[in-house]
Coordinates of C-alpha atoms and ligand atoms in Angstrom, one line a residue:
M1 CA 99.5 190.2 159.1
I2 CA 96.0 191.2 159.5
Q3 CA 94.4 192.0 163.0
I4 CA 90.8 192.0 163.2
V5 CA 89.6 193.8 166.4
P6 CA 86.5 193.5 167.8
T7 CA 84.7 196.7 168.1
T8 CA 81.2 198.5 169.1
A9 CA 79.2 200.7 167.2
L10 CA 80.1 204.8 167.2
D11 CA 77.8 207.1 168.6
G12 CA 75.1 208.3 166.6
Q13 CA 76.1 211.4 165.0
K14 CA 76.1 211.6 161.1
P15 CA 78.8 213.0 159.4
G16 CA 78.3 216.9 158.8
T17 CA 78.6 219.1 155.7
S18 CA 82.0 218.0 155.2
G19 CA 82.7 214.7 156.9
L20 CA 83.0 214.2 160.5
R21 CA 84.7 216.5 163.0
K22 CA 85.1 216.2 166.6
K23 CA 87.3 217.5 169.3
T24 CA 91.4 216.0 168.5
P25 CA 90.7 213.9 172.0
V26 CA 87.6 212.3 170.9
F27 CA 89.7 210.8 167.6
M28 CA 92.8 210.0 169.5
Q29 CA 90.9 207.9 171.9
N30 CA 91.4 204.5 170.5
P31 CA 89.4 203.0 168.8
Y32 CA 87.2 206.0 167.6
L33 CA 89.3 206.6 164.6
Q34 CA 89.4 203.0 163.8
N35 CA 85.9 202.5 163.9
Y36 CA 85.3 205.5 161.7
V37 CA 87.8 204.3 158.9
Q38 CA 86.3 201.0 158.9
A39 CA 83.0 202.3 158.9
I40 CA 84.0 204.5 155.7
F41 CA 85.8 201.5 154.4
D42 CA 82.5 199.3 154.8
G43 CA 80.1 202.2 153.4
I44 CA 81.7 202.8 150.3
G45 CA 81.3 198.7 149.7
G46 CA 84.8 197.9 150.7
V47 CA 88.3 199.0 149.4
Q48 CA 89.5 195.5 148.2
G49 CA 91.4 196.1 145.3
K50 CA 90.7 199.9 145.2
A51 CA 93.4 203.0 144.8
L52 CA 92.9 205.7 147.7
V53 CA 94.6 208.8 148.2
V54 CA 95.4 210.1 151.6
G55 CA 96.7 213.7 153.0
G56 CA 95.6 216.0 155.1
D57 CA 96.1 219.8 156.3
G58 CA 98.9 218.7 158.8
R59 CA 97.1 219.5 162.0
F60 CA 97.9 218.0 165.2
F61 CA 97.4 213.8 164.8
N62 CA 97.3 214.4 160.8
D63 CA 101.0 211.7 160.6
T64 CA 99.5 209.5 163.2
A65 CA 96.0 209.2 162.0
I66 CA 97.5 208.5 158.5
G67 CA 99.5 205.8 159.9
V68 CA 96.5 204.2 160.9
I69 CA 94.6 204.8 157.7
L70 CA 97.4 202.7 156.0
R71 CA 97.5 200.0 158.1
M72 CA 93.8 199.8 157.8
A73 CA 93.8 200.2 154.1
A74 CA 96.4 197.2 153.7
A75 CA 94.3 195.0 156.0
N76 CA 91.1 195.9 154.3
G77 CA 92.7 194.9 150.7
A78 CA 93.5 198.1 149.2
S79 CA 95.9 197.6 146.3
R80 CA 97.4 201.3 146.3
C81 CA 97.4 204.4 148.8
I82 CA 98.9 207.6 147.1
V83 CA 99.9 210.0 150.3
G84 CA 101.2 213.5 150.3
Q85 CA 104.5 213.8 151.6
G86 CA 104.5 214.4 155.2
G87 CA 101.1 213.6 155.0
L88 CA 100.3 217.0 153.5
L89 CA 97.3 217.4 150.9
S90 CA 95.3 220.2 150.4
T91 CA 91.5 219.6 149.9
P92 CA 91.7 220.9 146.2
A93 CA 95.2 219.0 145.7
A94 CA 93.5 216.0 147.1
S95 CA 90.7 216.2 144.9
N96 CA 92.6 217.0 141.7
L97 CA 95.1 214.0 142.3
I98 CA 91.8 211.3 142.9
R99 CA 90.7 212.6 139.3
L100 CA 94.5 212.6 137.9
R101 CA 95.2 209.4 138.6
G102 CA 91.8 207.8 138.5
A103 CA 91.8 206.7 142.3
D104 CA 88.7 205.2 143.5
G105 CA 88.2 208.0 146.4
G106 CA 90.4 209.5 149.2
L107 CA 90.5 210.1 152.5
I108 CA 91.3 213.6 153.8
L109 CA 92.0 214.5 157.2
S110 CA 91.3 218.0 158.1
A111 CA 88.8 220.1 160.2
S112 CA 89.1 222.9 157.6
H113 CA 88.9 226.4 159.2
N114 CA 88.7 225.1 162.7
P115 CA 91.9 225.3 165.0
G116 CA 94.0 222.4 165.6
G117 CA 95.9 221.1 168.6
P118 CA 95.5 218.6 171.1
D119 CA 92.4 220.5 172.4
A120 CA 91.1 221.6 169.5
D121 CA 89.7 219.9 166.5
F122 CA 90.2 217.1 164.0
G123 CA 88.2 215.6 161.1
L124 CA 88.1 213.3 158.2
K125 CA 86.2 213.0 155.4
F126 CA 85.9 210.4 152.2
N127 CA 85.8 212.1 148.5
G128 CA 84.7 209.5 145.8
A129 CA 86.2 208.7 142.7
N130 CA 85.0 212.3 141.2
G131 CA 87.4 213.8 143.5
G132 CA 84.5 215.5 145.1
P133 CA 82.4 215.0 148.7
A134 CA 80.7 211.9 149.7
S135 CA 77.2 212.0 148.4
E136 CA 74.1 212.2 150.5
A137 CA 73.6 208.4 149.6
V138 CA 77.3 207.8 150.6
S139 CA 77.5 209.6 153.7
D140 CA 74.2 207.8 155.1
A141 CA 75.8 204.5 154.1
I142 CA 78.9 205.4 155.7
H143 CA 76.8 206.5 158.5
A144 CA 74.7 203.4 158.8
S145 CA 77.8 201.5 158.8
T146 CA 79.0 203.3 162.2
Q147 CA 75.9 201.6 163.4
T148 CA 76.3 198.2 163.0
L149 CA 80.3 197.9 163.2
T150 CA 81.9 194.8 165.0
E151 CA 85.1 194.8 164.1
Y152 CA 87.7 196.6 162.1
R153 CA 90.7 195.4 160.3
I154 CA 94.4 196.9 160.9
W155 CA 97.9 195.5 159.3
D156 CA 99.6 194.5 162.3
A157 CA 103.3 196.2 161.4
P158 CA 104.3 199.8 161.8
A159 CA 102.9 202.3 159.5
P160 CA 105.6 203.1 156.5
D161 CA 107.9 206.2 156.7
I162 CA 105.9 209.0 154.7
S163 CA 108.6 211.7 154.6
A164 CA 110.0 210.5 151.9
L165 CA 109.0 210.4 147.6
G166 CA 108.7 206.7 146.6
E167 CA 106.9 203.7 146.8
V168 CA 107.2 201.0 149.6
Y169 CA 105.1 198.2 150.6
L170 CA 102.8 197.7 153.5
G171 CA 101.8 193.9 153.2
A172 CA 100.7 193.7 149.5
M173 CA 99.6 197.5 149.4
V174 CA 101.8 200.0 147.6
V175 CA 102.1 203.4 149.3
E176 CA 103.1 206.0 147.0
V177 CA 104.3 208.9 148.6
V178 CA 104.0 212.0 146.0
D179 CA 105.2 215.7 146.4
P180 CA 101.9 217.5 147.2
V181 CA 102.3 220.4 145.2
T182 CA 103.6 219.4 141.6
D183 CA 100.3 218.1 140.2
Y184 CA 98.5 220.7 141.5
A185 CA 100.7 223.5 140.4
Q186 CA 100.7 222.0 136.6
A187 CA 96.9 221.9 137.0
M188 CA 97.0 225.6 137.6
A189 CA 99.5 226.2 134.8
Q190 CA 96.8 224.7 132.0
L191 CA 94.0 226.9 133.8
F192 CA 95.7 230.4 134.0
D193 CA 98.2 232.4 131.6
F194 CA 101.0 232.2 133.7
D195 CA 103.2 234.7 131.4
A196 CA 100.5 237.0 131.8
L197 CA 100.9 236.8 135.7
R198 CA 104.7 237.0 135.4
A199 CA 104.8 239.8 133.3
L200 CA 102.4 241.4 136.0
F201 CA 104.7 240.7 139.3
K202 CA 107.5 242.1 136.7
T203 CA 105.8 245.5 136.7
G204 CA 106.3 245.8 140.7
F205 CA 102.8 244.4 141.5
R206 CA 102.4 243.4 144.9
L207 CA 101.0 240.4 146.8
R208 CA 100.3 239.5 150.2
F209 CA 99.5 235.8 150.7
D210 CA 98.7 234.9 154.0
A211 CA 98.7 231.1 154.4
M212 CA 97.8 231.2 158.1
H213 CA 100.2 228.5 158.8
A214 CA 98.2 226.2 157.2
V215 CA 98.5 223.8 154.4
T216 CA 98.4 226.4 151.5
G217 CA 101.9 227.5 152.4
P218 CA 104.0 225.2 150.4
Y219 CA 101.6 225.7 147.3
A220 CA 101.7 229.3 147.5
R221 CA 105.5 229.7 148.0
E222 CA 105.7 227.3 144.7
I223 CA 103.4 228.7 142.6
L224 CA 103.4 232.7 143.8
E225 CA 107.1 233.0 144.2
N226 CA 108.8 230.4 142.4
R227 CA 106.7 230.2 139.2
L228 CA 105.3 233.6 139.2
G229 CA 107.8 235.6 140.4
A230 CA 106.0 237.4 143.2
A231 CA 108.5 239.0 145.4
P232 CA 110.0 236.6 148.2
G233 CA 108.3 237.1 151.4
S234 CA 105.1 237.5 149.6
V235 CA 103.6 234.6 151.2
V236 CA 103.6 235.1 155.0
N237 CA 102.9 232.3 157.6
A238 CA 104.2 229.9 154.9
T239 CA 105.0 227.1 157.6
P240 CA 102.2 224.7 158.0
L241 CA 102.1 224.1 161.5
P242 CA 100.1 221.5 163.9
D243 CA 98.5 224.2 165.6
F244 CA 98.2 226.6 163.0
G245 CA 100.1 228.9 165.5
G246 CA 97.4 228.9 167.8
R247 CA 95.0 230.8 165.8
H248 CA 92.0 229.9 163.5
P249 CA 93.0 229.3 160.0
D250 CA 89.9 230.9 158.9
P251 CA 90.2 233.4 156.0
N252 CA 87.8 236.3 156.9
P253 CA 88.2 239.6 158.1
I254 CA 88.1 238.8 161.9
W255 CA 90.8 235.7 162.0
A256 CA 92.7 237.3 159.1
H257 CA 92.9 240.8 160.5
E258 CA 96.6 241.3 160.2
L259 CA 96.0 240.7 156.3
M260 CA 93.3 243.3 156.9
D261 CA 95.3 245.3 158.7
A262 CA 98.0 245.3 156.3
M263 CA 95.9 245.9 153.4
H264 CA 94.1 249.2 154.5
G265 CA 97.6 250.4 155.9
T266 CA 99.8 252.7 154.4
D267 CA 101.9 251.0 151.7
A268 CA 99.4 248.2 151.4
P269 CA 100.1 246.0 149.0
D270 CA 98.1 245.8 145.3
F271 CA 96.4 242.3 146.2
G272 CA 96.2 240.4 149.3
A273 CA 94.7 237.0 150.0
A274 CA 94.5 234.0 152.4
S275 CA 93.4 230.6 152.6
D276 CA 92.0 228.3 155.2
G277 CA 93.4 225.0 157.1
D278 CA 92.8 222.6 154.4
G279 CA 93.3 225.1 151.4
D280 CA 89.9 225.2 150.2
R281 CA 88.6 228.7 151.2
N282 CA 89.6 232.1 150.2
M283 CA 89.6 235.4 151.3
I284 CA 90.2 238.4 148.2
V285 CA 91.2 241.9 149.5
G286 CA 92.3 244.8 147.4
R287 CA 94.4 247.6 148.5
G288 CA 91.5 249.3 151.1
C289 CA 89.0 247.1 149.5
Y290 CA 87.7 243.8 151.1
V291 CA 85.9 241.6 148.9
S292 CA 82.9 239.8 150.1
P293 CA 82.9 236.2 148.7
S294 CA 79.6 236.4 147.6
D295 CA 80.8 239.4 145.3
S296 CA 83.8 237.5 144.6
L297 CA 81.7 235.0 142.9
A298 CA 79.8 237.4 140.9
V299 CA 82.7 239.1 139.6
L300 CA 84.8 235.4 138.8
A301 CA 81.5 234.9 136.9
D302 CA 81.1 237.9 135.3
L303 CA 85.1 238.1 133.9
A304 CA 86.4 234.4 134.4
H305 CA 86.6 234.4 130.4
L306 CA 89.8 236.7 130.5
A307 CA 91.6 233.4 131.8
P308 CA 92.6 230.9 129.3
G309 CA 90.6 227.7 130.9
Y310 CA 87.6 229.4 130.8
A311 CA 87.8 231.6 127.4
G312 CA 85.1 229.6 125.9
G313 CA 82.6 230.9 128.7
L314 CA 80.8 229.4 131.3
K315 CA 78.0 226.4 131.2
G316 CA 76.5 227.8 134.1
V317 CA 77.0 228.8 137.4
A318 CA 75.8 227.7 141.0
R319 CA 75.7 229.1 144.8
S320 CA 74.3 227.8 148.1
M321 CA 71.2 229.2 148.9
P322 CA 72.4 231.4 152.0
T323 CA 75.1 232.9 149.1
S324 CA 74.0 236.5 148.1
C325 CA 71.9 236.9 144.8
A326 CA 74.9 238.7 143.1
V327 CA 75.8 235.8 140.8
D328 CA 72.1 235.6 139.7
R329 CA 72.2 238.9 138.3
V330 CA 75.2 238.2 136.4
A331 CA 74.2 234.6 135.0
E332 CA 71.0 236.4 134.1
A333 CA 73.0 238.9 132.0
K334 CA 74.8 236.2 130.1
G335 CA 71.8 233.9 129.7
I336 CA 73.4 231.3 131.5
A337 CA 72.0 228.9 134.0
C338 CA 72.2 229.6 137.6
Y339 CA 71.4 226.8 140.6
E340 CA 70.6 227.6 144.1
T341 CA 71.7 224.6 146.1
P342 CA 71.8 223.6 150.1
T343 CA 75.1 224.5 152.1
G344 CA 78.1 222.3 151.3
W345 CA 80.2 221.7 148.6
K346 CA 78.8 217.8 147.8
F347 CA 75.5 219.6 146.0
F348 CA 77.6 221.0 143.5
G349 CA 79.1 217.7 142.6
N350 CA 76.5 216.4 140.0
L351 CA 75.9 220.2 138.5
L352 CA 79.8 220.1 137.8
D353 CA 79.9 216.1 136.9
A354 CA 76.8 217.1 134.4
G355 CA 78.2 219.8 132.9
R356 CA 75.6 222.1 133.9
A357 CA 77.9 224.5 136.0
T358 CA 81.3 225.7 135.4
L359 CA 81.7 228.0 138.2
C360 CA 80.4 227.3 142.3
G361 CA 80.5 229.0 145.2
E362 CA 79.6 229.9 148.8
E363 CA 79.3 233.0 150.9
S364 CA 81.5 231.1 153.3
A365 CA 84.8 232.0 151.3
G366 CA 84.3 229.3 148.9
T367 CA 84.7 229.4 145.2
G368 CA 85.6 226.6 142.6
S369 CA 85.1 225.3 139.0
D370 CA 84.7 222.1 137.4
H371 CA 88.8 221.5 137.3
V372 CA 88.2 219.8 140.6
R373 CA 85.1 218.6 142.8
E374 CA 86.1 220.8 145.9
K375 CA 86.2 224.4 146.6
D376 CA 89.7 225.7 145.9
G377 CA 91.4 228.8 147.7
L378 CA 94.7 229.2 145.7
W379 CA 92.6 228.6 142.2
A380 CA 90.4 231.6 143.3
V381 CA 93.1 233.7 143.9
L382 CA 95.1 233.1 140.7
L383 CA 91.7 233.6 139.0
W384 CA 91.8 236.9 140.3
L385 CA 95.2 237.7 139.3
N386 CA 94.9 236.5 136.0
I387 CA 91.6 239.3 135.7
L388 CA 93.3 241.6 136.9
A389 CA 96.3 241.2 134.8
A390 CA 94.2 241.2 131.9
A391 CA 91.7 243.7 132.9
G392 CA 94.7 246.1 133.8
K393 CA 92.4 247.4 136.7
S394 CA 92.8 247.4 140.5
V395 CA 90.4 245.3 142.6
A396 CA 88.7 248.5 144.1
Q397 CA 88.1 249.5 140.2
L398 CA 86.5 246.4 139.3
M399 CA 84.4 246.0 142.3
A400 CA 83.3 249.9 141.4
D401 CA 82.4 248.9 137.8
H402 CA 80.8 245.5 138.8
W403 CA 78.5 247.2 141.2
A404 CA 77.5 250.0 138.9
R405 CA 76.7 247.6 136.1
Y406 CA 74.6 245.2 138.1
G407 CA 73.8 246.9 141.5
R408 CA 75.4 245.6 144.9
N409 CA 74.0 242.8 147.1
Y410 CA 74.9 244.1 150.5
Y411 CA 75.5 240.9 152.4
S412 CA 76.5 239.7 155.6
R413 CA 76.2 236.8 158.0
H414 CA 75.7 236.9 161.6
D415 CA 77.0 234.1 163.8
Y416 CA 76.3 232.9 167.2
E417 CA 78.5 230.3 168.1
E418 CA 78.4 227.6 170.8
V419 CA 74.8 228.2 171.7
D420 CA 72.8 226.1 173.7
A421 CA 71.9 223.0 171.7
E422 CA 68.2 223.0 172.7
A423 CA 67.7 226.7 172.4
A424 CA 69.0 227.0 169.1
Q425 CA 67.1 224.0 168.0
S426 CA 63.9 225.7 169.5
L427 CA 64.6 228.7 167.9
I428 CA 64.5 227.1 164.6
A429 CA 61.5 225.1 165.4
D430 CA 59.2 227.7 166.2
L431 CA 60.5 229.9 163.6
R432 CA 59.7 227.2 161.1
A433 CA 55.9 226.7 162.4
A434 CA 55.6 230.5 162.1
L435 CA 56.6 230.6 158.7
P436 CA 52.9 230.2 157.3
T437 CA 51.8 233.2 159.2
L438 CA 54.7 235.8 158.3
A439 CA 53.4 237.1 154.7
G440 CA 52.3 240.5 155.0
Q441 CA 53.6 241.5 158.5
S442 CA 55.9 244.4 158.9
T443 CA 59.1 244.9 160.8
G444 CA 60.2 248.3 161.0
A445 CA 60.5 249.5 157.3
L446 CA 60.6 246.3 156.4
T447 CA 57.4 243.9 155.1
I448 CA 57.6 240.3 154.6
A449 CA 56.6 239.2 151.1
R450 CA 57.2 235.5 151.5
A451 CA 58.6 232.8 153.3
D452 CA 59.7 228.9 153.4
E453 CA 61.7 226.4 154.3
F454 CA 64.5 225.7 151.3
G455 CA 64.5 222.2 149.8
Y456 CA 66.4 221.1 146.8
D457 CA 65.5 218.8 144.4
D458 CA 68.8 217.8 142.5
P459 CA 67.8 218.1 138.9
V460 CA 70.6 215.7 138.0
D461 CA 69.9 212.5 139.9
G462 CA 66.6 213.6 141.5
S463 CA 67.3 213.1 144.9
H464 CA 65.8 215.5 147.5
S465 CA 67.4 217.4 150.6
N466 CA 64.7 219.3 152.6
A467 CA 65.3 221.3 156.1
Q468 CA 68.2 223.3 154.3
G469 CA 67.3 226.9 156.1
L470 CA 64.4 229.0 156.6
R471 CA 64.1 231.9 154.2
I472 CA 62.1 235.1 154.6
F473 CA 61.7 237.6 151.7
F474 CA 61.0 241.1 152.1
K475 CA 59.1 243.3 149.5
D476 CA 62.1 245.5 148.6
G477 CA 64.2 242.7 147.9
A478 CA 65.9 241.9 151.0
R479 CA 66.4 238.4 152.3
L480 CA 67.1 237.0 155.9
V481 CA 68.3 233.4 155.9
F482 CA 68.2 231.4 159.1
R483 CA 69.9 227.8 159.8
L484 CA 72.1 225.9 162.3
S485 CA 75.6 225.4 161.4
G486 CA 76.6 221.2 160.3
T487 CA 80.3 221.6 161.3
G488 CA 80.4 222.6 164.6
T489 CA 82.2 220.5 167.2
A490 CA 80.5 222.0 170.5
G491 CA 76.7 223.3 171.1
A492 CA 74.9 224.8 168.0
T493 CA 76.0 227.6 165.9
L494 CA 73.2 229.9 164.3
R495 CA 74.1 231.6 161.4
V496 CA 72.0 234.3 160.3
Y497 CA 72.3 235.6 156.5
L498 CA 71.5 238.9 155.7
E499 CA 71.3 240.3 152.1
R500 CA 69.7 243.4 150.6
L501 CA 70.2 244.6 146.9
E502 CA 71.0 248.7 146.1
T503 CA 70.8 250.0 142.9
D504 CA 71.2 253.6 143.7
P505 CA 74.3 255.0 142.0
D506 CA 74.9 257.0 145.0
K507 CA 74.4 254.3 148.0
L508 CA 76.7 251.4 146.1
H509 CA 79.8 252.5 148.8
L510 CA 78.4 252.0 152.1
D511 CA 79.3 250.2 155.3
P512 CA 77.6 246.8 154.9
Q513 CA 76.4 246.6 158.3
E514 CA 74.8 250.0 158.0
A515 CA 73.4 249.4 154.8
L516 CA 71.5 246.2 156.3
A517 CA 70.7 247.9 159.7
E518 CA 67.0 247.3 158.9
V519 CA 67.7 243.7 157.9
I520 CA 69.4 243.0 160.9
T521 CA 66.6 244.5 163.0
A522 CA 63.9 242.8 161.1
A523 CA 66.2 239.3 162.1
E524 CA 66.1 240.3 165.9
A525 CA 62.4 241.1 165.6
I526 CA 61.4 237.9 163.8
A527 CA 63.5 235.0 165.8
G528 CA 63.9 236.8 169.1
I529 CA 67.6 235.9 169.3
T530 CA 68.5 237.9 172.2
A531 CA 65.9 236.3 174.3
R532 CA 66.4 232.9 173.2
T533 CA 70.4 232.7 173.1
G534 CA 71.1 235.0 175.6
R535 CA 73.5 236.7 173.3
A536 CA 73.2 240.4 172.6
K537 CA 75.2 240.5 169.6
P538 CA 76.7 237.7 167.2
D539 CA 80.1 236.3 168.1
V540 CA 81.7 236.9 164.6
I541 CA 80.2 239.0 161.6
T542 CA 81.4 238.5 158.6
Ligands
G1P601 C1 80.0 225.8 157.0 C2 80.0 226.9 155.5 C3 79.5 226.0 154.3 C4 80.6 225.1 154.2 C5 81.3 224.3 154.9 C6 82.2 223.4 155.1 O1 79.3 224.9 156.9 O2 78.6 227.5 156.1 O3 79.2 227.0 153.4 O4 80.4 224.3 152.9 O5 81.5 224.9 156.1 O6 83.5 224.0 154.5 P1 77.8 225.1 158.2 O7 78.9 225.1 159.7 O8 77.5 226.5 158.1 O9 77.3 224.0 158.2
ZN602 ZN1 88.3 224.5 154.2

């Protein structure tokens, strides 16, 4: 029976770059989740007769929330919900499933790389029929619904068991429980040369994949160990846990330091990789050689044709504005288009749909292609492995070759987390006001060439997004970007992105923080970060 529950509008926060993220207790406080789910359904024009994909990264509250979503989908008239067994679906696997099954969209439960648990973070986002994050217009419509909500609808019966494969009915709606891995693994087998990868592992090639106790464990075990023959135990921390083992499932050198240690120790494997909470991010590290996400994108753009799925070459590439310009140099050499978009994967969707870009990436460990409409951690790992197998080179050799040919875009991101929100906002506001006066000013050895605020005109649908980050360009090709995070759940996070191109063959193997020292000094001089935030140094340097 449909129960109609009177309710009131949600708080005014607009969903950020990846849906709505809040502290778990906020989502658990009935009717917060119920309100947001109803707002999603209303915002997309209702779900009457629609098919939806539902799954999440397995964090605390994942299963309970899925039960609520299924009951609400049934009460709102959905015809079918396709759910990952046990409530699990990685974000790229959900995107793949939406496209494969021709679903009308999907609800993905995740706060990505943020910690999980009763006092940690939870999140929910809606992806559209193309498998990608809701567009700005749809996000706005969902947000508008949160403000006008007066009731939500829920099926007045217990949620079905989603631990067993098969179909059950909830009211008139079919709940179809599917294996979360099978279709995704099949998609990967179509893109990559699995025979060559099996041959690579047969030669004794050693891999360490750290699933960080998050959703990619079952995917990586099945694909890397069972299908490709990586030695048993190559996938570590493979069991998804509701609290990710109490850590941040964030694949960067800080949070994946165990992997970094293993890859820099004696007896390091040939290749190391990690993925995040919901499986869309990746970290790539060779023996003694960490690959920055921006460099990874550039190398993949350069060599993707070595994998069967990309043998015909790339239509174009795209990167988020703060991502380093390394990929631009590859695109230029290949004579293909290179798009610069605002932060957040949703901005790649139109370019991918329109066939303008094949590969996309962000500096925040996200890389992907037109095979789905999300970034895809395991896909990036498999593409790297395919390239290594085809090129017969180590990661370190590939990087050295790349820098020798294209130069090296030294790059780093400095994050100041949980900064007082007002202090962070006034830092940005004052810097914005100062932008027109900056050209010609010198800070230490660097002279500012120009400064602006990034805005984006979508070449496909003509929509405009403004205020997407403050950019300062220096005369020697260095660049500084300041922006506030859209995904935090407490205070504000200030992100400072630092970059400098080096083409001198004798300076291609420096420590990035040293190579960027002058840019780091300039950032402090221009923005007064320490004085304004009270922080002497960043919380996280990647
Ligand atoms: C961060 C990353 C961004 C990514 C997003 C979702 O957003 O910087 O590249 O798309 O997470 O994974 P931010 O917190 O910077 O708004
Ligand atoms: Zn993620």
